[in-house]
Amino acid sequence: MKNKSDLTVMLKEAGILFAITLIAGLVLGMVYELTKEPIRIQQEKAVQEACSAVFQSAASFEEMNYELDDMLTEELSGEGVKIGSVYRALGENGAMLGFVLESVSTEGYGGNIVLYLGVTMDGILNDISILEISETAGLGMQASDILVPQFHDKRAESFIYTRNGAAADNEIDAISGATITTRAVVNAVNGGLKAAHALMEGGGSNE
């Protein structure tokens, strides 16, 4: 009788746990469905704001399909950089003004650093905007304040960072005590520039 009673209790408890799990799953599913669209809208808004921030002269942005050369992709990967979404920056009359590229460094001190950069058709880097960063407070987290302004309206094939004060257009003053963050941001910008130049030369678009 005792064993039968224990089995009944176990089955009852298992049934309760199953019901709780089922209800929790249904609630989570409902929450996901309710929040999915607002999250998507906020993400799209953040991207549009980033595009506008790095290419203020553009009237609109059009996401494009593209394909980078395998050698370039491998080169960027070796530098810890991945290119994400790419947008055409268009003028009021629809004329092509340049590109906005999402560039991700996988070698930040605290994880991935996601930034957008706007590059004109004549190779000028308008600006960069950091969308995601999780670096050390008071050090790497100063990237938006210290590093971002230094890239404004620069023409350079690539950038280097220095601890001794920037003396040329392609030099970026490193954040004191945050060399890893500085290097990650500079590499992401350089990777974005390489991808932009490839697209300008017609080697990156598959449209």
JSON list of C-alpha atoms in Angstrom, two decimals:
[
{"chain": "A", "resi": 1, "resn": "MET", "atom": "CA", "xyz": [0.00, 0.00, 0.00]},
{"chain": "A", "resi": 2, "resn": "LYS", "atom": "CA", "xyz": [2.87, 2.32, 0.87]},
{"chain": "A", "resi": 3, "resn": "ASN", "atom": "CA", "xyz": [4.58, 1.83, -2.51]},
{"chain": "A", "resi": 4, "resn": "LYS", "atom": "CA", "xyz": [1.29, 2.43, -4.33]},
{"chain": "A", "resi": 5, "resn": "SER", "atom": "CA", "xyz": [0.73, 5.59, -2.31]},
{"chain": "A", "resi": 6, "resn": "ASP", "atom": "CA", "xyz": [4.27, 6.82, -3.07]},
{"chain": "A", "resi": 7, "resn": "LEU", "atom": "CA", "xyz": [3.73, 6.18, -6.79]},
{"chain": "A", "resi": 8, "resn": "THR", "atom": "CA", "xyz": [0.49, 8.15, -6.72]},
{"chain": "A", "resi": 9, "resn": "VAL", "atom": "CA", "xyz": [2.21, 11.07, -5.03]},
{"chain": "A", "resi": 10, "resn": "MET", "atom": "CA", "xyz": [5.07, 10.98, -7.56]},
{"chain": "A", "resi": 11, "resn": "LEU", "atom": "CA", "xyz": [2.65, 10.93, -10.48]},
{"chain": "A", "resi": 12, "resn": "LYS", "atom": "CA", "xyz": [0.68, 13.77, -8.97]},
{"chain": "A", "resi": 13, "resn": "GLU", "atom": "CA", "xyz": [3.82, 15.86, -8.45]},
{"chain": "A", "resi": 14, "resn": "ALA", "atom": "CA", "xyz": [5.03, 15.06, -11.97]},
{"chain": "A", "resi": 15, "resn": "GLY", "atom": "CA", "xyz": [1.68, 16.15, -13.34]},
{"chain": "A", "resi": 16, "resn": "ILE", "atom": "CA", "xyz": [1.86, 19.42, -11.42]},
{"chain": "A", "resi": 17, "resn": "LEU", "atom": "CA", "xyz": [5.41, 20.08, -12.68]},
{"chain": "A", "resi": 18, "resn": "PHE", "atom": "CA", "xyz": [4.35, 19.32, -16.23]},
{"chain": "A", "resi": 19, "resn": "ALA", "atom": "CA", "xyz": [1.39, 21.70, -15.95]},
{"chain": "A", "resi": 20, "resn": "ILE", "atom": "CA", "xyz": [3.62, 24.46, -14.52]},
{"chain": "A", "resi": 21, "resn": "THR", "atom": "CA", "xyz": [6.19, 23.95, -17.29]},
{"chain": "A", "resi": 22, "resn": "LEU", "atom": "CA", "xyz": [3.48, 23.97, -19.95]},
{"chain": "A", "resi": 23, "resn": "ILE", "atom": "CA", "xyz": [1.88, 27.14, -18.59]},
{"chain": "A", "resi": 24, "resn": "ALA", "atom": "CA", "xyz": [5.29, 28.86, -18.26]},
{"chain": "A", "resi": 25, "resn": "GLY", "atom": "CA", "xyz": [6.11, 27.93, -21.84]},
{"chain": "A", "resi": 26, "resn": "LEU", "atom": "CA", "xyz": [2.81, 29.29, -23.09]},
{"chain": "A", "resi": 27, "resn": "VAL", "atom": "CA", "xyz": [3.28, 32.54, -21.14]},
{"chain": "A", "resi": 28, "resn": "LEU", "atom": "CA", "xyz": [6.83, 32.98, -22.48]},
{"chain": "A", "resi": 29, "resn": "GLY", "atom": "CA", "xyz": [5.56, 32.33, -25.99]},
{"chain": "A", "resi": 30, "resn": "MET", "atom": "CA", "xyz": [2.87, 34.96, -25.59]},
{"chain": "A", "resi": 31, "resn": "VAL", "atom": "CA", "xyz": [5.36, 37.48, -24.17]},
{"chain": "A", "resi": 32, "resn": "TYR", "atom": "CA", "xyz": [7.70, 36.81, -27.09]},
{"chain": "A", "resi": 33, "resn": "GLU", "atom": "CA", "xyz": [4.95, 37.35, -29.64]},
{"chain": "A", "resi": 34, "resn": "LEU", "atom": "CA", "xyz": [3.84, 40.55, -27.91]},
{"chain": "A", "resi": 35, "resn": "THR", "atom": "CA", "xyz": [7.34, 42.01, -27.68]},
{"chain": "A", "resi": 36, "resn": "LYS", "atom": "CA", "xyz": [8.77, 40.74, -30.98]},
{"chain": "A", "resi": 37, "resn": "GLU", "atom": "CA", "xyz": [7.40, 43.52, -33.15]},
{"chain": "A", "resi": 38, "resn": "PRO", "atom": "CA", "xyz": [8.23, 46.42, -30.76]},
{"chain": "A", "resi": 39, "resn": "ILE", "atom": "CA", "xyz": [11.78, 45.07, -30.43]},
{"chain": "A", "resi": 40, "resn": "ARG", "atom": "CA", "xyz": [12.13, 44.84, -34.21]},
{"chain": "A", "resi": 41, "resn": "ILE", "atom": "CA", "xyz": [10.88, 48.41, -34.60]},
{"chain": "A", "resi": 42, "resn": "GLN", "atom": "CA", "xyz": [13.34, 49.68, -31.99]},
{"chain": "A", "resi": 43, "resn": "GLN", "atom": "CA", "xyz": [16.21, 47.83, -33.67]},
{"chain": "A", "resi": 44, "resn": "GLU", "atom": "CA", "xyz": [15.31, 49.30, -37.05]},
{"chain": "A", "resi": 45, "resn": "LYS", "atom": "CA", "xyz": [15.07, 52.75, -35.49]},
{"chain": "A", "resi": 46, "resn": "ALA", "atom": "CA", "xyz": [18.52, 52.36, -33.91]},
{"chain": "A", "resi": 47, "resn": "VAL", "atom": "CA", "xyz": [20.00, 51.32, -37.28]},
{"chain": "A", "resi": 48, "resn": "GLN", "atom": "CA", "xyz": [18.39, 54.26, -39.10]},
{"chain": "A", "resi": 49, "resn": "GLU", "atom": "CA", "xyz": [19.67, 56.65, -36.44]},
{"chain": "A", "resi": 50, "resn": "ALA", "atom": "CA", "xyz": [23.17, 55.19, -36.76]},
{"chain": "A", "resi": 51, "resn": "CYS", "atom": "CA", "xyz": [23.05, 55.52, -40.55]},
{"chain": "A", "resi": 52, "resn": "SER", "atom": "CA", "xyz": [21.92, 59.14, -40.30]},
{"chain": "A", "resi": 53, "resn": "ALA", "atom": "CA", "xyz": [24.61, 59.88, -37.72]},
{"chain": "A", "resi": 54, "resn": "VAL", "atom": "CA", "xyz": [27.44, 58.67, -39.96]},
{"chain": "A", "resi": 55, "resn": "PHE", "atom": "CA", "xyz": [26.04, 59.99, -43.27]},
{"chain": "A", "resi": 56, "resn": "GLN", "atom": "CA", "xyz": [24.13, 63.18, -42.48]},
{"chain": "A", "resi": 57, "resn": "SER", "atom": "CA", "xyz": [23.99, 64.36, -46.09]},
{"chain": "A", "resi": 58, "resn": "ALA", "atom": "CA", "xyz": [22.01, 61.28, -47.20]},
{"chain": "A", "resi": 59, "resn": "ALA", "atom": "CA", "xyz": [18.24, 61.48, -47.58]},
{"chain": "A", "resi": 60, "resn": "SER", "atom": "CA", "xyz": [17.64, 57.73, -47.31]},
{"chain": "A", "resi": 61, "resn": "PHE", "atom": "CA", "xyz": [19.37, 54.40, -46.89]},
{"chain": "A", "resi": 62, "resn": "GLU", "atom": "CA", "xyz": [18.80, 51.24, -48.84]},
{"chain": "A", "resi": 63, "resn": "GLU", "atom": "CA", "xyz": [20.06, 47.89, -47.56]},
{"chain": "A", "resi": 64, "resn": "MET", "atom": "CA", "xyz": [21.92, 46.01, -50.25]},
{"chain": "A", "resi": 65, "resn": "ASN", "atom": "CA", "xyz": [22.97, 42.47, -50.96]},
{"chain": "A", "resi": 66, "resn": "TYR", "atom": "CA", "xyz": [26.71, 42.11, -51.34]},
{"chain": "A", "resi": 67, "resn": "GLU", "atom": "CA", "xyz": [29.46, 39.54, -51.50]},
{"chain": "A", "resi": 68, "resn": "LEU", "atom": "CA", "xyz": [33.03, 40.24, -50.47]},
{"chain": "A", "resi": 69, "resn": "ASP", "atom": "CA", "xyz": [36.00, 38.46, -51.99]},
{"chain": "A", "resi": 70, "resn": "ASP", "atom": "CA", "xyz": [37.01, 35.35, -50.05]},
{"chain": "A", "resi": 71, "resn": "MET", "atom": "CA", "xyz": [40.55, 36.67, -49.60]},
{"chain": "A", "resi": 72, "resn": "LEU", "atom": "CA", "xyz": [39.27, 39.93, -48.13]},
{"chain": "A", "resi": 73, "resn": "THR", "atom": "CA", "xyz": [36.84, 38.09, -45.84]},
{"chain": "A", "resi": 74, "resn": "GLU", "atom": "CA", "xyz": [39.70, 35.89, -44.63]},
{"chain": "A", "resi": 75, "resn": "GLU", "atom": "CA", "xyz": [41.94, 38.91, -44.11]},
{"chain": "A", "resi": 76, "resn": "LEU", "atom": "CA", "xyz": [39.28, 40.67, -42.05]},
{"chain": "A", "resi": 77, "resn": "SER", "atom": "CA", "xyz": [38.63, 37.53, -40.03]},
{"chain": "A", "resi": 78, "resn": "GLY", "atom": "CA", "xyz": [42.32, 37.38, -39.16]},
{"chain": "A", "resi": 79, "resn": "GLU", "atom": "CA", "xyz": [41.97, 40.88, -37.72]},
{"chain": "A", "resi": 80, "resn": "GLY", "atom": "CA", "xyz": [38.91, 39.90, -35.70]},
{"chain": "A", "resi": 81, "resn": "VAL", "atom": "CA", "xyz": [36.50, 41.82, -37.94]},
{"chain": "A", "resi": 82, "resn": "LYS", "atom": "CA", "xyz": [33.20, 40.82, -39.55]},
{"chain": "A", "resi": 83, "resn": "ILE", "atom": "CA", "xyz": [31.17, 42.97, -41.93]},
{"chain": "A", "resi": 84, "resn": "GLY", "atom": "CA", "xyz": [27.43, 42.88, -41.33]},
{"chain": "A", "resi": 85, "resn": "SER", "atom": "CA", "xyz": [24.70, 44.88, -43.03]},
{"chain": "A", "resi": 86, "resn": "VAL", "atom": "CA", "xyz": [25.62, 47.33, -45.79]},
{"chain": "A", "resi": 87, "resn": "TYR", "atom": "CA", "xyz": [23.44, 50.23, -46.95]},
{"chain": "A", "resi": 88, "resn": "ARG", "atom": "CA", "xyz": [23.56, 52.54, -49.93]},
{"chain": "A", "resi": 89, "resn": "ALA", "atom": "CA", "xyz": [23.47, 56.18, -48.85]},
{"chain": "A", "resi": 90, "resn": "LEU", "atom": "CA", "xyz": [21.20, 58.00, -51.30]},
{"chain": "A", "resi": 91, "resn": "GLY", "atom": "CA", "xyz": [20.70, 61.71, -51.98]},
{"chain": "A", "resi": 92, "resn": "GLU", "atom": "CA", "xyz": [17.40, 63.56, -52.43]},
{"chain": "A", "resi": 93, "resn": "ASN", "atom": "CA", "xyz": [17.37, 62.64, -56.13]},
{"chain": "A", "resi": 94, "resn": "GLY", "atom": "CA", "xyz": [18.29, 59.02, -55.46]},
{"chain": "A", "resi": 95, "resn": "ALA", "atom": "CA", "xyz": [21.91, 59.51, -56.47]},
{"chain": "A", "resi": 96, "resn": "MET", "atom": "CA", "xyz": [24.44, 57.21, -54.84]},
{"chain": "A", "resi": 97, "resn": "LEU", "atom": "CA", "xyz": [26.49, 59.14, -52.26]},
{"chain": "A", "resi": 98, "resn": "GLY", "atom": "CA", "xyz": [28.36, 56.27, -50.65]},
{"chain": "A", "resi": 99, "resn": "PHE", "atom": "CA", "xyz": [27.95, 53.42, -48.20]},
{"chain": "A", "resi": 100, "resn": "VAL", "atom": "CA", "xyz": [27.09, 52.82, -44.58]},
{"chain": "A", "resi": 101, "resn": "LEU", "atom": "CA", "xyz": [28.62, 49.61, -43.28]},
{"chain": "A", "resi": 102, "resn": "GLU", "atom": "CA", "xyz": [28.15, 47.63, -40.10]},
{"chain": "A", "resi": 103, "resn": "SER", "atom": "CA", "xyz": [31.56, 46.45, -38.86]},
{"chain": "A", "resi": 104, "resn": "VAL", "atom": "CA", "xyz": [31.99, 44.17, -35.87]},
{"chain": "A", "resi": 105, "resn": "SER", "atom": "CA", "xyz": [35.19, 43.62, -33.91]},
{"chain": "A", "resi": 106, "resn": "THR", "atom": "CA", "xyz": [35.16, 40.31, -32.06]},
{"chain": "A", "resi": 107, "resn": "GLU", "atom": "CA", "xyz": [38.24, 41.28, -30.06]},
{"chain": "A", "resi": 108, "resn": "GLY", "atom": "CA", "xyz": [36.99, 43.93, -27.66]},
{"chain": "A", "resi": 109, "resn": "TYR", "atom": "CA", "xyz": [38.03, 43.57, -24.02]},
{"chain": "A", "resi": 110, "resn": "GLY", "atom": "CA", "xyz": [34.45, 42.85, -22.96]},
{"chain": "A", "resi": 111, "resn": "GLY", "atom": "CA", "xyz": [33.14, 41.19, -26.13]},
{"chain": "A", "resi": 112, "resn": "ASN", "atom": "CA", "xyz": [31.97, 42.31, -29.55]},
{"chain": "A", "resi": 113, "resn": "ILE", "atom": "CA", "xyz": [32.07, 45.97, -30.52]},
{"chain": "A", "resi": 114, "resn": "VAL", "atom": "CA", "xyz": [29.52, 46.86, -33.20]},
{"chain": "A", "resi": 115, "resn": "LEU", "atom": "CA", "xyz": [29.92, 50.10, -35.08]},
{"chain": "A", "resi": 116, "resn": "TYR", "atom": "CA", "xyz": [28.61, 51.78, -38.23]},
{"chain": "A", "resi": 117, "resn": "LEU", "atom": "CA", "xyz": [30.72, 53.90, -40.55]},
{"chain": "A", "resi": 118, "resn": "GLY", "atom": "CA", "xyz": [29.76, 56.15, -43.44]},
{"chain": "A", "resi": 119, "resn": "VAL", "atom": "CA", "xyz": [32.10, 56.31, -46.43]},
{"chain": "A", "resi": 120, "resn": "THR", "atom": "CA", "xyz": [31.58, 58.62, -49.41]},
{"chain": "A", "resi": 121, "resn": "MET", "atom": "CA", "xyz": [32.21, 57.54, -52.99]},
{"chain": "A", "resi": 122, "resn": "ASP", "atom": "CA", "xyz": [35.45, 59.51, -52.99]},
{"chain": "A", "resi": 123, "resn": "GLY", "atom": "CA", "xyz": [36.74, 57.66, -49.95]},
{"chain": "A", "resi": 124, "resn": "ILE", "atom": "CA", "xyz": [36.07, 60.14, -47.14]},
{"chain": "A", "resi": 125, "resn": "LEU", "atom": "CA", "xyz": [35.10, 58.65, -43.80]},
{"chain": "A", "resi": 126, "resn": "ASN", "atom": "CA", "xyz": [32.26, 60.88, -42.61]},
{"chain": "A", "resi": 127, "resn": "ASP", "atom": "CA", "xyz": [31.84, 59.51, -39.12]},
{"chain": "A", "resi": 128, "resn": "ILE", "atom": "CA", "xyz": [31.51, 56.34, -37.08]},
{"chain": "A", "resi": 129, "resn": "SER", "atom": "CA", "xyz": [28.85, 55.43, -34.54]},
{"chain": "A", "resi": 130, "resn": "ILE", "atom": "CA", "xyz": [29.19, 52.70, -31.91]},
{"chain": "A", "resi": 131, "resn": "LEU", "atom": "CA", "xyz": [25.98, 50.69, -31.45]},
{"chain": "A", "resi": 132, "resn": "GLU", "atom": "CA", "xyz": [27.12, 47.96, -29.08]},
{"chain": "A", "resi": 133, "resn": "ILE", "atom": "CA", "xyz": [30.00, 47.96, -26.61]},
{"chain": "A", "resi": 134, "resn": "SER", "atom": "CA", "xyz": [30.57, 46.28, -23.23]},
{"chain": "A", "resi": 135, "resn": "GLU", "atom": "CA", "xyz": [34.01, 47.46, -22.19]},
{"chain": "A", "resi": 136, "resn": "THR", "atom": "CA", "xyz": [35.33, 48.45, -18.77]},
{"chain": "A", "resi": 137, "resn": "ALA", "atom": "CA", "xyz": [33.58, 51.43, -17.20]},
{"chain": "A", "resi": 138, "resn": "GLY", "atom": "CA", "xyz": [35.80, 54.51, -17.10]},
{"chain": "A", "resi": 139, "resn": "LEU", "atom": "CA", "xyz": [38.22, 52.98, -19.62]},
{"chain": "A", "resi": 140, "resn": "GLY", "atom": "CA", "xyz": [37.03, 51.24, -22.78]},
{"chain": "A", "resi": 141, "resn": "MET", "atom": "CA", "xyz": [33.50, 52.57, -22.32]},
{"chain": "A", "resi": 142, "resn": "GLN", "atom": "CA", "xyz": [34.91, 56.01, -23.14]},
{"chain": "A", "resi": 143, "resn": "ALA", "atom": "CA", "xyz": [35.30, 54.93, -26.77]},
{"chain": "A", "resi": 144, "resn": "SER", "atom": "CA", "xyz": [32.27, 56.91, -27.95]},
{"chain": "A", "resi": 145, "resn": "ASP", "atom": "CA", "xyz": [33.57, 60.09, -26.33]},
{"chain": "A", "resi": 146, "resn": "ILE", "atom": "CA", "xyz": [37.29, 59.74, -27.06]},
{"chain": "A", "resi": 147, "resn": "LEU", "atom": "CA", "xyz": [37.68, 57.63, -30.22]},
{"chain": "A", "resi": 148, "resn": "VAL", "atom": "CA", "xyz": [34.57, 58.36, -32.29]},
{"chain": "A", "resi": 149, "resn": "PRO", "atom": "CA", "xyz": [35.20, 62.12, -32.78]},
{"chain": "A", "resi": 150, "resn": "GLN", "atom": "CA", "xyz": [38.73, 61.45, -34.03]},
{"chain": "A", "resi": 151, "resn": "PHE", "atom": "CA", "xyz": [37.42, 59.66, -37.15]},
{"chain": "A", "resi": 152, "resn": "HIS", "atom": "CA", "xyz": [35.25, 62.58, -38.27]},
{"chain": "A", "resi": 153, "resn": "ASP", "atom": "CA", "xyz": [35.69, 63.67, -41.89]},
{"chain": "A", "resi": 154, "resn": "LYS", "atom": "CA", "xyz": [38.98, 61.83, -42.47]},
{"chain": "A", "resi": 155, "resn": "ARG", "atom": "CA", "xyz": [40.46, 60.55, -45.70]},
{"chain": "A", "resi": 156, "resn": "ALA", "atom": "CA", "xyz": [42.74, 57.55, -45.09]},
{"chain": "A", "resi": 157, "resn": "GLU", "atom": "CA", "xyz": [43.22, 54.08, -46.48]},
{"chain": "A", "resi": 158, "resn": "SER", "atom": "CA", "xyz": [43.56, 52.84, -42.89]},
{"chain": "A", "resi": 159, "resn": "PHE", "atom": "CA", "xyz": [44.17, 54.14, -39.39]},
{"chain": "A", "resi": 160, "resn": "ILE", "atom": "CA", "xyz": [46.73, 53.40, -36.70]},
{"chain": "A", "resi": 161, "resn": "TYR", "atom": "CA", "xyz": [46.55, 54.22, -33.02]},
{"chain": "A", "resi": 162, "resn": "THR", "atom": "CA", "xyz": [49.25, 55.91, -30.99]},
{"chain": "A", "resi": 163, "resn": "ARG", "atom": "CA", "xyz": [49.89, 56.61, -27.32]},
{"chain": "A", "resi": 164, "resn": "ASN", "atom": "CA", "xyz": [52.03, 59.67, -28.04]},
{"chain": "A", "resi": 165, "resn": "GLY", "atom": "CA", "xyz": [49.48, 62.02, -29.57]},
{"chain": "A", "resi": 166, "resn": "ALA", "atom": "CA", "xyz": [48.11, 61.90, -33.11]},
{"chain": "A", "resi": 167, "resn": "ALA", "atom": "CA", "xyz": [50.36, 63.75, -35.56]},
{"chain": "A", "resi": 168, "resn": "ALA", "atom": "CA", "xyz": [48.73, 62.73, -38.85]},
{"chain": "A", "resi": 169, "resn": "ASP", "atom": "CA", "xyz": [45.20, 62.29, -40.23]},
{"chain": "A", "resi": 170, "resn": "ASN", "atom": "CA", "xyz": [45.50, 58.51, -40.09]},
{"chain": "A", "resi": 171, "resn": "GLU", "atom": "CA", "xyz": [46.58, 58.46, -36.43]},
{"chain": "A", "resi": 172, "resn": "ILE", "atom": "CA", "xyz": [44.15, 57.97, -33.54]},
{"chain": "A", "resi": 173, "resn": "ASP", "atom": "CA", "xyz": [44.94, 58.82, -29.93]},
{"chain": "A", "resi": 174, "resn": "ALA", "atom": "CA", "xyz": [44.45, 55.66, -27.87]},
{"chain": "A", "resi": 175, "resn": "ILE", "atom": "CA", "xyz": [42.29, 55.65, -24.75]},
{"chain": "A", "resi": 176, "resn": "SER", "atom": "CA", "xyz": [44.63, 55.67, -21.79]},
{"chain": "A", "resi": 177, "resn": "GLY", "atom": "CA", "xyz": [44.55, 52.26, -20.12]},
{"chain": "A", "resi": 178, "resn": "ALA", "atom": "CA", "xyz": [42.32, 50.75, -22.82]},
{"chain": "A", "resi": 179, "resn": "THR", "atom": "CA", "xyz": [44.63, 49.68, -25.63]},
{"chain": "A", "resi": 180, "resn": "ILE", "atom": "CA", "xyz": [42.59, 46.55, -26.40]},
{"chain": "A", "resi": 181, "resn": "THR", "atom": "CA", "xyz": [39.42, 48.57, -26.89]},
{"chain": "A", "resi": 182, "resn": "THR", "atom": "CA", "xyz": [41.25, 51.13, -29.01]},
{"chain": "A", "resi": 183, "resn": "ARG", "atom": "CA", "xyz": [42.77, 48.44, -31.22]},
{"chain": "A", "resi": 184, "resn": "ALA", "atom": "CA", "xyz": [39.39, 46.71, -31.64]},
{"chain": "A", "resi": 185, "resn": "VAL", "atom": "CA", "xyz": [37.67, 49.94, -32.72]},
{"chain": "A", "resi": 186, "resn": "VAL", "atom": "CA", "xyz": [40.50, 50.90, -35.11]},
{"chain": "A", "resi": 187, "resn": "ASN", "atom": "CA", "xyz": [40.49, 47.41, -36.64]},
{"chain": "A", "resi": 188, "resn": "ALA", "atom": "CA", "xyz": [36.71, 47.53, -37.10]},
{"chain": "A", "resi": 189, "resn": "VAL", "atom": "CA", "xyz": [36.98, 50.91, -38.86]},
{"chain": "A", "resi": 190, "resn": "ASN", "atom": "CA", "xyz": [39.83, 49.71, -41.07]},
{"chain": "A", "resi": 191, "resn": "GLY", "atom": "CA", "xyz": [37.87, 46.57, -41.96]},
{"chain": "A", "resi": 192, "resn": "GLY", "atom": "CA", "xyz": [34.85, 48.67, -42.88]},
{"chain": "A", "resi": 193, "resn": "LEU", "atom": "CA", "xyz": [37.01, 50.90, -45.08]},
{"chain": "A", "resi": 194, "resn": "LYS", "atom": "CA", "xyz": [38.48, 47.91, -46.89]},
{"chain": "A", "resi": 195, "resn": "ALA", "atom": "CA", "xyz": [34.99, 46.55, -47.54]},
{"chain": "A", "resi": 196, "resn": "ALA", "atom": "CA", "xyz": [33.78, 49.95, -48.74]},
{"chain": "A", "resi": 197, "resn": "HIS", "atom": "CA", "xyz": [36.67, 50.28, -51.17]},
{"chain": "A", "resi": 198, "resn": "ALA", "atom": "CA", "xyz": [35.97, 46.78, -52.49]},
{"chain": "A", "resi": 199, "resn": "LEU", "atom": "CA", "xyz": [32.33, 47.72, -53.08]},
{"chain": "A", "resi": 200, "resn": "MET", "atom": "CA", "xyz": [33.34, 50.94, -54.85]},
{"chain": "A", "resi": 201, "resn": "GLU", "atom": "CA", "xyz": [35.59, 48.98, -57.16]},
{"chain": "A", "resi": 202, "resn": "GLY", "atom": "CA", "xyz": [32.65, 46.77, -58.08]},
{"chain": "A", "resi": 203, "resn": "GLY", "atom": "CA", "xyz": [34.12, 43.70, -56.46]},
{"chain": "A", "resi": 204, "resn": "GLY", "atom": "CA", "xyz": [31.65, 43.40, -53.62]},
{"chain": "A", "resi": 205, "resn": "SER", "atom": "CA", "xyz": [28.13, 43.78, -54.98]},
{"chain": "A", "resi": 206, "resn": "ASN", "atom": "CA", "xyz": [26.15, 40.87, -56.38]},
{"chain": "A", "resi": 207, "resn": "GLU", "atom": "CA", "xyz": [23.28, 43.00, -57.64]}
]
